[in-house]
mmCIF file with all atom_site columns, N, CA and C in Angstrom:
data_model
loop_
_atom_site.group_PDB
_atom_site.id
_atom_site.type_symbol
_atom_site.label_atom_id
_atom_site.label_alt_id
_atom_site.label_comp_id
_atom_site.label_asym_id
_atom_site.label_entity_id
_atom_site.label_seq_id
_atom_site.pdbx_PDB_ins_code
_atom_site.Cartn_x
_atom_site.Cartn_y
_atom_site.Cartn_z
_atom_site.occupancy
_atom_site.B_iso_or_equiv
_atom_site.pdbx_formal_charge
_atom_site.auth_seq_id
_atom_site.auth_comp_id
_atom_site.auth_asym_id
_atom_site.auth_atom_id
_atom_site.pdbx_PDB_model_num
ATOM 1   N N  . MET D 1 1  ? -5.644  -1.189  -0.090  1.00 51.00 ? 263 MET D N  1
ATOM 2   C CA . MET D 1 1  ? -6.642  -2.232  0.018   1.00 51.00 ? 263 MET D CA 1
ATOM 3   C C  . MET D 1 1  ? -6.072  -3.429  0.770   1.00 51.00 ? 263 MET D C  1
ATOM 4   N N  . GLU D 1 2  ? -4.946  -3.945  0.310   1.00 55.00 ? 264 GLU D N  1
ATOM 5   C CA . GLU D 1 2  ? -4.373  -5.124  0.963   1.00 55.00 ? 264 GLU D CA 1
ATOM 6   C C  . GLU D 1 2  ? -3.870  -4.786  2.360   1.00 55.00 ? 264 GLU D C  1
ATOM 7   N N  . ASN D 1 3  ? -3.348  -3.575  2.527   1.00 60.00 ? 265 ASN D N  1
ATOM 8   C CA . ASN D 1 3  ? -2.879  -3.176  3.849   1.00 60.00 ? 265 ASN D CA 1
ATOM 9   C C  . ASN D 1 3  ? -4.043  -3.151  4.828   1.00 60.00 ? 265 ASN D C  1
ATOM 10  N N  . ASN D 1 4  ? -5.192  -2.644  4.399   1.00 68.00 ? 266 ASN D N  1
ATOM 11  C CA . ASN D 1 4  ? -6.370  -2.606  5.247   1.00 68.00 ? 266 ASN D CA 1
ATOM 12  C C  . ASN D 1 4  ? -6.803  -4.019  5.634   1.00 68.00 ? 266 ASN D C  1
ATOM 13  N N  . ALA D 1 5  ? -6.799  -4.923  4.670   1.00 66.00 ? 267 ALA D N  1
ATOM 14  C CA . ALA D 1 5  ? -7.167  -6.315  4.953   1.00 66.00 ? 267 ALA D CA 1
ATOM 15  C C  . ALA D 1 5  ? -6.172  -6.934  5.935   1.00 66.00 ? 267 ALA D C  1
ATOM 16  N N  . LEU D 1 6  ? -4.909  -6.631  5.776   1.00 63.00 ? 268 LEU D N  1
ATOM 17  C CA . LEU D 1 6  ? -3.885  -7.177  6.674   1.00 63.00 ? 268 LEU D CA 1
ATOM 18  C C  . LEU D 1 6  ? -4.070  -6.636  8.090   1.00 63.00 ? 268 LEU D C  1
ATOM 19  N N  . MET D 1 7  ? -4.380  -5.354  8.213   1.00 69.00 ? 269 MET D N  1
ATOM 20  C CA . MET D 1 7  ? -4.558  -4.752  9.534   1.00 69.00 ? 269 MET D CA 1
ATOM 21  C C  . MET D 1 7  ? -5.773  -5.341  10.253  1.00 69.00 ? 269 MET D C  1
ATOM 22  N N  . HIS D 1 8  ? -6.807  -5.718  9.514   1.00 73.00 ? 270 HIS D N  1
ATOM 23  C CA . HIS D 1 8  ? -8.013  -6.260  10.130  1.00 73.00 ? 270 HIS D CA 1
ATOM 24  C C  . HIS D 1 8  ? -7.871  -7.720  10.542  1.00 73.00 ? 270 HIS D C  1
ATOM 25  N N  . GLN D 1 9  ? -6.763  -8.342  10.229  1.00 77.00 ? 271 GLN D N  1
ATOM 26  C CA . GLN D 1 9  ? -6.543  -9.728  10.643  1.00 77.00 ? 271 GLN D CA 1
ATOM 27  C C  . GLN D 1 9  ? -6.141  -9.835  12.111  1.00 77.00 ? 271 GLN D C  1
ATOM 28  N N  . ARG D 1 10 ? -5.782  -8.703  12.700  1.00 81.00 ? 272 ARG D N  1
ATOM 29  C CA . ARG D 1 10 ? -5.392  -8.663  14.125  1.00 81.00 ? 272 ARG D CA 1
ATOM 30  C C  . ARG D 1 10 ? -4.246  -9.625  14.428  1.00 81.00 ? 272 ARG D C  1
ATOM 31  N N  . LEU D 1 11 ? -3.253  -9.627  13.557  1.00 81.00 ? 273 LEU D N  1
ATOM 32  C CA . LEU D 1 11 ? -2.093  -10.491 13.761  1.00 81.00 ? 273 LEU D CA 1
ATOM 33  C C  . LEU D 1 11 ? -1.098  -9.816  14.696  1.00 81.00 ? 273 LEU D C  1
ATOM 34  N N  . GLU D 1 12 ? -0.502  -10.596 15.549  1.00 84.00 ? 274 GLU D N  1
ATOM 35  C CA . GLU D 1 12 ? 0.495   -10.092 16.483  1.00 84.00 ? 274 GLU D CA 1
ATOM 36  C C  . GLU D 1 12 ? 1.781   -9.770  15.704  1.00 84.00 ? 274 GLU D C  1
ATOM 37  N N  . PRO D 1 13 ? 2.277   -8.529  15.817  1.00 85.00 ? 275 PRO D N  1
ATOM 38  C CA . PRO D 1 13 ? 3.497   -8.163  15.084  1.00 85.00 ? 275 PRO D CA 1
ATOM 39  C C  . PRO D 1 13 ? 4.678   -9.053  15.472  1.00 85.00 ? 275 PRO D C  1
ATOM 40  N N  . GLY D 1 14 ? 5.480   -9.373  14.476  1.00 89.00 ? 276 GLY D N  1
ATOM 41  C CA . GLY D 1 14 ? 6.688   -10.152 14.727  1.00 89.00 ? 276 GLY D CA 1
ATOM 42  C C  . GLY D 1 14 ? 6.481   -11.648 14.798  1.00 89.00 ? 276 GLY D C  1
ATOM 43  N N  . THR D 1 15 ? 5.288   -12.123 14.500  1.00 91.00 ? 277 THR D N  1
ATOM 44  C CA . THR D 1 15 ? 5.038   -13.559 14.560  1.00 91.00 ? 277 THR D CA 1
ATOM 45  C C  . THR D 1 15 ? 5.098   -14.166 13.158  1.00 91.00 ? 277 THR D C  1
ATOM 46  N N  . LYS D 1 16 ? 5.177   -15.474 13.122  1.00 93.00 ? 278 LYS D N  1
ATOM 47  C CA . LYS D 1 16 ? 5.195   -16.187 11.850  1.00 93.00 ? 278 LYS D CA 1
ATOM 48  C C  . LYS D 1 16 ? 3.897   -15.948 11.086  1.00 93.00 ? 278 LYS D C  1
ATOM 49  N N  . GLU D 1 17 ? 2.784   -15.902 11.799  1.00 90.00 ? 279 GLU D N  1
ATOM 50  C CA . GLU D 1 17 ? 1.484   -15.663 11.158  1.00 90.00 ? 279 GLU D CA 1
ATOM 51  C C  . GLU D 1 17 ? 1.429   -14.281 10.516  1.00 90.00 ? 279 GLU D C  1
ATOM 52  N N  . ALA D 1 18 ? 2.005   -13.284 11.189  1.00 89.00 ? 280 ALA D N  1
ATOM 53  C CA . ALA D 1 18 ? 2.037   -11.931 10.632  1.00 89.00 ? 280 ALA D CA 1
ATOM 54  C C  . ALA D 1 18 ? 2.893   -11.897 9.363   1.00 89.00 ? 280 ALA D C  1
ATOM 55  N N  . PHE D 1 19 ? 4.026   -12.575 9.385   1.00 92.00 ? 281 PHE D N  1
ATOM 56  C CA . PHE D 1 19 ? 4.884   -12.636 8.204   1.00 92.00 ? 281 PHE D CA 1
ATOM 57  C C  . PHE D 1 19 ? 4.172   -13.327 7.055   1.00 92.00 ? 281 PHE D C  1
ATOM 58  N N  . ASN D 1 20 ? 3.509   -14.445 7.341   1.00 92.00 ? 282 ASN D N  1
ATOM 59  C CA . ASN D 1 20 ? 2.780   -15.166 6.297   1.00 92.00 ? 282 ASN D CA 1
ATOM 60  C C  . ASN D 1 20 ? 1.649   -14.321 5.726   1.00 92.00 ? 282 ASN D C  1
ATOM 61  N N  . GLY D 1 21 ? 0.968   -13.564 6.572   1.00 88.00 ? 283 GLY D N  1
ATOM 62  C CA . GLY D 1 21 ? -0.074  -12.659 6.098   1.00 88.00 ? 283 GLY D CA 1
ATOM 63  C C  . GLY D 1 21 ? 0.489   -11.576 5.203   1.00 88.00 ? 283 GLY D C  1
ATOM 64  N N  . TYR D 1 22 ? 1.632   -11.032 5.578   1.00 88.00 ? 284 TYR D N  1
ATOM 65  C CA . TYR D 1 22 ? 2.298   -9.997  4.780   1.00 88.00 ? 284 TYR D CA 1
ATOM 66  C C  . TYR D 1 22 ? 2.696   -10.542 3.411   1.00 88.00 ? 284 TYR D C  1
ATOM 67  N N  . VAL D 1 23 ? 3.270   -11.726 3.388   1.00 92.00 ? 285 VAL D N  1
ATOM 68  C CA . VAL D 1 23 ? 3.676   -12.345 2.126   1.00 92.00 ? 285 VAL D CA 1
ATOM 69  C C  . VAL D 1 23 ? 2.459   -12.642 1.259   1.00 92.00 ? 285 VAL D C  1
ATOM 70  N N  . ALA D 1 24 ? 1.358   -13.082 1.868   1.00 89.00 ? 286 ALA D N  1
ATOM 71  C CA . ALA D 1 24 ? 0.131   -13.338 1.111   1.00 89.00 ? 286 ALA D CA 1
ATOM 72  C C  . ALA D 1 24 ? -0.391  -12.053 0.469   1.00 89.00 ? 286 ALA D C  1
ATOM 73  N N  . CYS D 1 25 ? -0.323  -10.944 1.199   1.00 87.00 ? 287 CYS D N  1
ATOM 74  C CA . CYS D 1 25 ? -0.751  -9.658  0.640   1.00 87.00 ? 287 CYS D CA 1
ATOM 75  C C  . CYS D 1 25 ? 0.154   -9.237  -0.515  1.00 87.00 ? 287 CYS D C  1
ATOM 76  N N  . LEU D 1 26 ? 1.455   -9.399  -0.353  1.00 91.00 ? 288 LEU D N  1
ATOM 77  C CA . LEU D 1 26 ? 2.378   -9.063  -1.439  1.00 91.00 ? 288 LEU D CA 1
ATOM 78  C C  . LEU D 1 26 ? 2.100   -9.904  -2.676  1.00 91.00 ? 288 LEU D C  1
ATOM 79  N N  . HIS D 1 27 ? 1.783   -11.158 -2.475  1.00 93.00 ? 289 HIS D N  1
ATOM 80  C CA . HIS D 1 27 ? 1.481   -12.053 -3.589  1.00 93.00 ? 289 HIS D CA 1
ATOM 81  C C  . HIS D 1 27 ? 0.246   -11.568 -4.340  1.00 93.00 ? 289 HIS D C  1
ATOM 82  N N  . GLN D 1 28 ? -0.789  -11.185 -3.603  1.00 90.00 ? 290 GLN D N  1
ATOM 83  C CA . GLN D 1 28 ? -2.008  -10.696 -4.239  1.00 90.00 ? 290 GLN D CA 1
ATOM 84  C C  . GLN D 1 28 ? -1.750  -9.397  -4.992  1.00 90.00 ? 290 GLN D C  1
ATOM 85  N N  . LEU D 1 29 ? -0.942  -8.511  -4.431  1.00 91.00 ? 291 LEU D N  1
ATOM 86  C CA . LEU D 1 29 ? -0.599  -7.263  -5.116  1.00 91.00 ? 291 LEU D CA 1
ATOM 87  C C  . LEU D 1 29 ? 0.175   -7.545  -6.398  1.00 91.00 ? 291 LEU D C  1
ATOM 88  N N  . TYR D 1 30 ? 1.077   -8.522  -6.366  1.00 95.00 ? 292 TYR D N  1
ATOM 89  C CA . TYR D 1 30 ? 1.828   -8.891  -7.562  1.00 95.00 ? 292 TYR D CA 1
ATOM 90  C C  . TYR D 1 30 ? 0.875   -9.401  -8.643  1.00 95.00 ? 292 TYR D C  1
ATOM 91  N N  . LEU D 1 31 ? -0.049  -10.289 -8.262  1.00 92.00 ? 293 LEU D N  1
ATOM 92  C CA . LEU D 1 31 ? -0.999  -10.824 -9.239  1.00 92.00 ? 293 LEU D CA 1
ATOM 93  C C  . LEU D 1 31 ? -1.872  -9.720  -9.822  1.00 92.00 ? 293 LEU D C  1
ATOM 94  N N  . PHE D 1 32 ? -2.300  -8.784  -8.981  1.00 93.00 ? 294 PHE D N  1
ATOM 95  C CA . PHE D 1 32 ? -3.126  -7.673  -9.449  1.00 93.00 ? 294 PHE D CA 1
ATOM 96  C C  . PHE D 1 32 ? -2.341  -6.814  -10.438 1.00 93.00 ? 294 PHE D C  1
ATOM 97  N N  . GLY D 1 33 ? -1.096  -6.530  -10.128 1.00 94.00 ? 295 GLY D N  1
ATOM 98  C CA . GLY D 1 33 ? -0.250  -5.745  -11.028 1.00 94.00 ? 295 GLY D CA 1
ATOM 99  C C  . GLY D 1 33 ? -0.004  -6.465  -12.343 1.00 94.00 ? 295 GLY D C  1
ATOM 100 N N  . ALA D 1 34 ? 0.205   -7.769  -12.290 1.00 93.00 ? 296 ALA D N  1
ATOM 101 C CA . ALA D 1 34 ? 0.404   -8.541  -13.519 1.00 93.00 ? 296 ALA D CA 1
ATOM 102 C C  . ALA D 1 34 ? -0.854  -8.515  -14.371 1.00 93.00 ? 296 ALA D C  1
ATOM 103 N N  . ALA D 1 35 ? -2.020  -8.635  -13.737 1.00 90.00 ? 297 ALA D N  1
ATOM 104 C CA . ALA D 1 35 ? -3.285  -8.598  -14.473 1.00 90.00 ? 297 ALA D CA 1
ATOM 105 C C  . ALA D 1 35 ? -3.492  -7.239  -15.124 1.00 90.00 ? 297 ALA D C  1
ATOM 106 N N  . MET D 1 36 ? -3.157  -6.171  -14.406 1.00 92.00 ? 298 MET D N  1
ATOM 107 C CA . MET D 1 36 ? -3.302  -4.825  -14.975 1.00 92.00 ? 298 MET D CA 1
ATOM 108 C C  . MET D 1 36 ? -2.391  -4.650  -16.190 1.00 92.00 ? 298 MET D C  1
ATOM 109 N N  . GLN D 1 37 ? -1.156  -5.125  -16.086 1.00 94.00 ? 299 GLN D N  1
ATOM 110 C CA . GLN D 1 37 ? -0.216  -4.988  -17.197 1.00 94.00 ? 299 GLN D CA 1
ATOM 111 C C  . GLN D 1 37 ? -0.678  -5.797  -18.406 1.00 94.00 ? 299 GLN D C  1
ATOM 112 N N  . LEU D 1 38 ? -1.147  -7.022  -18.178 1.00 92.00 ? 300 LEU D N  1
ATOM 113 C CA . LEU D 1 38 ? -1.621  -7.842  -19.290 1.00 92.00 ? 300 LEU D CA 1
ATOM 114 C C  . LEU D 1 38 ? -2.821  -7.192  -19.971 1.00 92.00 ? 300 LEU D C  1
ATOM 115 N N  . LYS D 1 39 ? -3.718  -6.607  -19.188 1.00 91.00 ? 301 LYS D N  1
ATOM 116 C CA . LYS D 1 39 ? -4.866  -5.918  -19.776 1.00 91.00 ? 301 LYS D CA 1
ATOM 117 C C  . LYS D 1 39 ? -4.398  -4.715  -20.598 1.00 91.00 ? 301 LYS D C  1
ATOM 118 N N  . ARG D 1 40 ? -3.439  -3.982  -20.070 1.00 93.00 ? 302 ARG D N  1
ATOM 119 C CA . ARG D 1 40 ? -2.878  -2.830  -20.777 1.00 93.00 ? 302 ARG D CA 1
ATOM 120 C C  . ARG D 1 40 ? -2.235  -3.253  -22.102 1.00 93.00 ? 302 ARG D C  1
ATOM 121 N N  . MET D 1 41 ? -1.696  -4.464  -22.139 1.00 95.00 ? 303 MET D N  1
ATOM 122 C CA . MET D 1 41 ? -1.056  -4.968  -23.353 1.00 95.00 ? 303 MET D CA 1
ATOM 123 C C  . MET D 1 41 ? -2.041  -5.581  -24.322 1.00 95.00 ? 303 MET D C  1
ATOM 124 N N  . GLY D 1 42 ? -3.332  -5.626  -23.960 1.00 92.00 ? 304 GLY D N  1
ATOM 125 C CA . GLY D 1 42 ? -4.358  -6.103  -24.874 1.00 92.00 ? 304 GLY D CA 1
ATOM 126 C C  . GLY D 1 42 ? -4.817  -7.524  -24.641 1.00 92.00 ? 304 GLY D C  1
ATOM 127 N N  . TYR D 1 43 ? -4.298  -8.177  -23.619 1.00 90.00 ? 305 TYR D N  1
ATOM 128 C CA . TYR D 1 43 ? -4.752  -9.537  -23.324 1.00 90.00 ? 305 TYR D CA 1
ATOM 129 C C  . TYR D 1 43 ? -6.091  -9.471  -22.600 1.00 90.00 ? 305 TYR D C  1
ATOM 130 N N  . HIS D 1 44 ? -6.893  -10.513 -22.719 1.00 84.00 ? 306 HIS D N  1
ATOM 131 C CA . HIS D 1 44 ? -8.151  -10.581 -21.991 1.00 84.00 ? 306 HIS D CA 1
ATOM 132 C C  . HIS D 1 44 ? -8.428  -12.024 -21.596 1.00 84.00 ? 306 HIS D C  1
ATOM 133 N N  . MET D 1 45 ? -9.241  -12.162 -20.576 1.00 78.00 ? 307 MET D N  1
ATOM 134 C CA . MET D 1 45 ? -9.570  -13.482 -20.056 1.00 78.00 ? 307 MET D CA 1
ATOM 135 C C  . MET D 1 45 ? -10.655 -14.126 -20.915 1.00 78.00 ? 307 MET D C  1
ATOM 136 N N  . THR D 1 46 ? -10.494 -15.403 -21.200 1.00 84.00 ? 308 THR D N  1
ATOM 137 C CA . THR D 1 46 ? -11.534 -16.161 -21.902 1.00 84.00 ? 308 THR D CA 1
ATOM 138 C C  . THR D 1 46 ? -11.776 -17.433 -21.123 1.00 84.00 ? 308 THR D C  1
ATOM 139 N N  . LYS D 1 47 ? -13.016 -17.857 -21.079 1.00 83.00 ? 309 LYS D N  1
ATOM 140 C CA . LYS D 1 47 ? -13.374 -19.063 -20.357 1.00 83.00 ? 309 LYS D CA 1
ATOM 141 C C  . LYS D 1 47 ? -12.865 -20.294 -21.108 1.00 83.00 ? 309 LYS D C  1
ATOM 142 N N  . MET D 1 48 ? -12.245 -21.193 -20.375 1.00 85.00 ? 310 MET D N  1
ATOM 143 C CA . MET D 1 48 ? -11.740 -22.430 -20.981 1.00 85.00 ? 310 MET D CA 1
ATOM 144 C C  . MET D 1 48 ? -12.629 -23.578 -20.546 1.00 85.00 ? 310 MET D C  1
ATOM 145 N N  . ASN D 1 49 ? -12.956 -24.454 -21.475 1.00 80.00 ? 311 ASN D N  1
ATOM 146 C CA . ASN D 1 49 ? -13.804 -25.622 -21.165 1.00 80.00 ? 311 ASN D CA 1
ATOM 147 C C  . ASN D 1 49 ? -12.988 -26.758 -20.617 1.00 80.00 ? 311 ASN D C  1
#
């Protein structure tokens, strides 16, 4: 999913923008994995006022 989104950005390989896009994708994958693990452990999201 994230790889597809990264490929559609049409970033020039080897540029600072491409690196920043790659790091942003890795960050999103990390957050997704953390959310999956927390859900597996029984945590759930609740709205805070």
